[in-house]
Amino acid sequence: MAGGNFMGADEGGSEYPGKLTRYVALTCIMAAMGGLIFGYDIGISGGVTSMDPFLKLFFPSVYRKEALDTSTNQYCKFDSQLLTLFTSSLYVAALIASFVASFVSKKRGRKVTMFLGGLFFFFGAALNAAAVHISMLILGRILLGVGVGFANQSVPIYLSEIAPYKYRGTFNVLFQLAITVGILIANIVNFLTNKISAGWGWRISLGGAAVPALVILISSLFLDDTPSSLIQRGKSEEAEQLLKKIRGVDDVDAELKDLVEASEASNKVQHPWKVLLRVTKYKPQLILSTLIPTFQQLTGINVVMFYAPVLFQTLGFKANASLMSAVITGAVNVGATFISVYCTDRYGRKVLLLTGGVLMCVFQALVAGLIGWKFGTTGVVATVLPQSYAILVVLCICVFVAAFAFSWGPLGWLIPSEISPLEVRSAAQSVTVSMNMLFTFAVAQVFLKVLCWMKFGLFIFFAAFVFIMTLFVYFYVPETKNIPIEEMSRVWREHWYWKNYMDDVDAKEVV
């Protein structure tokens, strides 16, 4: 059957000599820390927007609706476009910045792009911490977004290019692990700062983003660029020495030869965007680079993660209880990501995506049922929510988060970063980042309003999307386990559907 195409990844192709060195492991860990800034922001935003002092100062109408009007429909009490603009403005900035980052990454290297990401994020954190007006908050969020756009464009590519191909999945998943750690840290910070009676705890929460920014800033100063990037910029001798260093052997001729050939093909392409969009043989990469991040956001995960405190508060939890529940889901997110770290290169990407998809679909539907059972379509609860109900809701959300954390979370970044040839890799990664940010923005901007309109049906909507994307994975996503990144074209040539797009058209014909 077509959908059963789990490709024998170890058959054919090159076997590059080398070993997993301590240097490359440390390098990948340091680079993956770029995920901290994205994760911290996802976690911090929802917590801050559930803090009364923050709402009183910047969103007084929301505060009055949430705290003073006890008759308000539970589905609608946080509905404010200005409040969601605070959260989602970052993602518009990240979307635009990713296109600029694509150019910087190709011309100046992955290392410089990561450094700039940390720098922008640092200044955004400082501005948010000092904010006295909503305009300062939004400007700070825009700077944070530029930082996220640069980091998310460069870090996954960096990890895919520098890691040995047999360990590429494991090390790339570290990026998602860093995102989950950032979310957990942010949830803990929110829980603690909300207890500050003077009411300025939100400034610590927002200003705390400077810490992960410094982590990536300092880390990028000590990193080497990738061999692919060095060769692409005419530094072949430096790339050869780096290959020997990161592979732990002197015999790197075969891998170097493939990288040089890929670079020569890349240098023939002066307009990678035009090539990516027009050349038929790049259609599989373009389609997957577009759909995978889109599907990743339509799982509803960011609704849970950056609105978790607000969501739990909407379900009737007290402020501190809602923040504590967000800490629990954050911890589950981190723990479950280790499943992906262990399994990605052992069992493959596809089996994790399928397993995670089934679990997410089931438990998203259960969350919808539980919310509908207690709140119905009116959003009004006549009695205090029992503890058993609260525990059941948190448990279902935790299973959903865990399923995402070992599947679509890390693999939504890994697969797009490893499937494209060098000549269009930066452009394709920009497509991935921009689509991710576009749909993150859309979900963030409309979630509270759509929750008010669709009620518990919103979670059924997300469950339906998870079902659709699981079918898409079964039929159209090939297995990329243990395939050298420069030989990924054979994945497409052996796939039952994508092989129809493989031809001999030379990219330079489109330049």
mmCIF file of N, CA, C and O in Angstrom, residues 228 231-232 255-269 420-425 485-487:
data_model
loop_
_atom_site.group_PDB
_atom_site.id
_atom_site.type_symbol
_atom_site.label_atom_id
_atom_site.label_comp_id
_atom_site.label_asym_id
_atom_site.label_seq_id
_atom_site.Cartn_x
_atom_site.Cartn_y
_atom_site.Cartn_z
ATOM 1 N N SER A 228 29.203 23.094 5.373
ATOM 2 C CA SER A 228 28.424 23.475 4.182
ATOM 3 C C SER A 228 28.427 24.976 3.971
ATOM 4 O O SER A 228 28.617 25.467 2.849
ATOM 5 N N ILE A 231 31.976 26.202 2.844
ATOM 6 C CA ILE A 231 32.240 25.888 1.434
ATOM 7 C C ILE A 231 31.415 26.791 0.534
ATOM 8 O O ILE A 231 31.903 27.297 -0.482
ATOM 9 N N GLN A 232 30.183 27.020 0.913
ATOM 10 C CA GLN A 232 29.304 27.876 0.119
ATOM 11 C C GLN A 232 29.863 29.291 0.010
ATOM 12 O O GLN A 232 29.636 29.977 -0.992
ATOM 13 N N GLU A 255 32.925 12.816 2.188
ATOM 14 C CA GLU A 255 31.936 13.800 2.626
ATOM 15 C C GLU A 255 32.266 15.180 2.073
ATOM 16 O O GLU A 255 31.370 15.913 1.634
ATOM 17 N N LEU A 256 33.554 15.539 2.084
ATOM 18 C CA LEU A 256 33.963 16.838 1.553
ATOM 19 C C LEU A 256 33.614 16.950 0.068
ATOM 20 O O LEU A 256 33.141 17.997 -0.394
ATOM 21 N N LYS A 257 33.835 15.877 -0.666
ATOM 22 C CA LYS A 257 33.527 15.878 -2.101
ATOM 23 C C LYS A 257 32.044 16.134 -2.332
ATOM 24 O O LYS A 257 31.661 16.933 -3.199
ATOM 25 N N ASP A 258 31.186 15.457 -1.562
ATOM 26 C CA ASP A 258 29.746 15.656 -1.708
ATOM 27 C C ASP A 258 29.340 17.086 -1.344
ATOM 28 O O ASP A 258 28.480 17.692 -2.001
ATOM 29 N N LEU A 259 29.957 17.626 -0.303
ATOM 30 C CA LEU A 259 29.647 18.994 0.112
ATOM 31 C C LEU A 259 30.084 20.002 -0.942
ATOM 32 O O LEU A 259 29.369 20.983 -1.208
ATOM 33 N N VAL A 260 31.267 19.784 -1.532
ATOM 34 C CA VAL A 260 31.751 20.683 -2.577
ATOM 35 C C VAL A 260 30.847 20.637 -3.799
ATOM 36 O O VAL A 260 30.506 21.673 -4.390
ATOM 37 N N GLU A 261 30.432 19.418 -4.185
ATOM 38 C CA GLU A 261 29.524 19.288 -5.327
ATOM 39 C C GLU A 261 28.190 19.979 -5.057
ATOM 40 O O GLU A 261 27.630 20.642 -5.942
ATOM 41 N N ALA A 262 27.712 19.837 -3.837
ATOM 42 C CA ALA A 262 26.459 20.507 -3.474
ATOM 43 C C ALA A 262 26.619 22.026 -3.505
ATOM 44 O O ALA A 262 25.731 22.757 -3.942
ATOM 45 N N SER A 263 27.788 22.490 -3.069
ATOM 46 C CA SER A 263 28.058 23.923 -3.066
ATOM 47 C C SER A 263 28.168 24.463 -4.486
ATOM 48 O O SER A 263 27.679 25.561 -4.788
ATOM 49 N N GLU A 264 28.812 23.692 -5.361
ATOM 50 C CA GLU A 264 28.925 24.122 -6.762
ATOM 51 C C GLU A 264 27.549 24.234 -7.412
ATOM 52 O O GLU A 264 27.276 25.178 -8.161
ATOM 53 N N ALA A 265 26.684 23.274 -7.110
ATOM 54 C CA ALA A 265 25.314 23.352 -7.617
ATOM 55 C C ALA A 265 24.588 24.561 -7.023
ATOM 56 O O ALA A 265 23.826 25.251 -7.703
ATOM 57 N N SER A 266 24.861 24.816 -5.742
ATOM 58 C CA SER A 266 24.235 25.945 -5.067
ATOM 59 C C SER A 266 24.682 27.282 -5.650
ATOM 60 O O SER A 266 23.882 28.198 -5.837
ATOM 61 N N ASN A 267 25.975 27.380 -5.980
ATOM 62 C CA ASN A 267 26.511 28.646 -6.483
ATOM 63 C C ASN A 267 25.999 28.988 -7.877
ATOM 64 O O ASN A 267 26.083 30.137 -8.311
ATOM 65 N N LYS A 268 25.502 27.976 -8.591
ATOM 66 C CA LYS A 268 24.908 28.241 -9.900
ATOM 67 C C LYS A 268 23.550 28.925 -9.765
ATOM 68 O O LYS A 268 23.034 29.503 -10.711
ATOM 69 N N VAL A 269 22.988 28.835 -8.567
ATOM 70 C CA VAL A 269 21.653 29.377 -8.331
ATOM 71 C C VAL A 269 21.781 30.756 -7.693
ATOM 72 O O VAL A 269 22.119 30.877 -6.517
ATOM 73 N N SER A 420 16.014 19.556 2.173
ATOM 74 C CA SER A 420 16.307 20.390 1.010
ATOM 75 C C SER A 420 17.789 20.382 0.659
ATOM 76 O O SER A 420 18.645 20.394 1.554
ATOM 77 N N PRO A 421 18.130 20.408 -0.647
ATOM 78 C CA PRO A 421 19.527 20.530 -1.061
ATOM 79 C C PRO A 421 20.061 21.917 -0.731
ATOM 80 O O PRO A 421 19.293 22.860 -0.515
ATOM 81 N N LEU A 422 21.382 22.046 -0.714
ATOM 82 C CA LEU A 422 22.025 23.269 -0.246
ATOM 83 C C LEU A 422 21.575 24.507 -1.007
ATOM 84 O O LEU A 422 21.402 25.569 -0.415
ATOM 85 N N GLU A 423 21.359 24.384 -2.325
ATOM 86 C CA GLU A 423 21.058 25.557 -3.135
ATOM 87 C C GLU A 423 19.755 26.244 -2.746
ATOM 88 O O GLU A 423 19.571 27.439 -2.980
ATOM 89 N N VAL A 424 18.823 25.507 -2.145
ATOM 90 C CA VAL A 424 17.552 26.123 -1.737
ATOM 91 C C VAL A 424 17.294 25.940 -0.238
ATOM 92 O O VAL A 424 16.198 26.229 0.231
ATOM 93 N N ARG A 425 18.290 25.493 0.514
ATOM 94 C CA ARG A 425 18.066 25.137 1.915
ATOM 95 C C ARG A 425 17.657 26.334 2.767
ATOM 96 O O ARG A 425 16.712 26.262 3.560
ATOM 97 N N ILE A 485 22.548 14.174 4.545
ATOM 98 C CA ILE A 485 21.757 15.329 4.134
ATOM 99 C C ILE A 485 21.992 15.708 2.677
ATOM 100 O O ILE A 485 21.103 16.202 1.996
ATOM 101 N N GLU A 486 23.199 15.441 2.164
ATOM 102 C CA GLU A 486 23.495 15.778 0.773
ATOM 103 C C GLU A 486 23.012 14.694 -0.203
ATOM 104 O O GLU A 486 23.163 14.837 -1.412
ATOM 105 N N GLU A 487 22.460 13.587 0.312
ATOM 106 C CA GLU A 487 21.945 12.528 -0.549
ATOM 107 C C GLU A 487 20.435 12.367 -0.406
ATOM 108 O O GLU A 487 19.858 11.351 -0.778
#
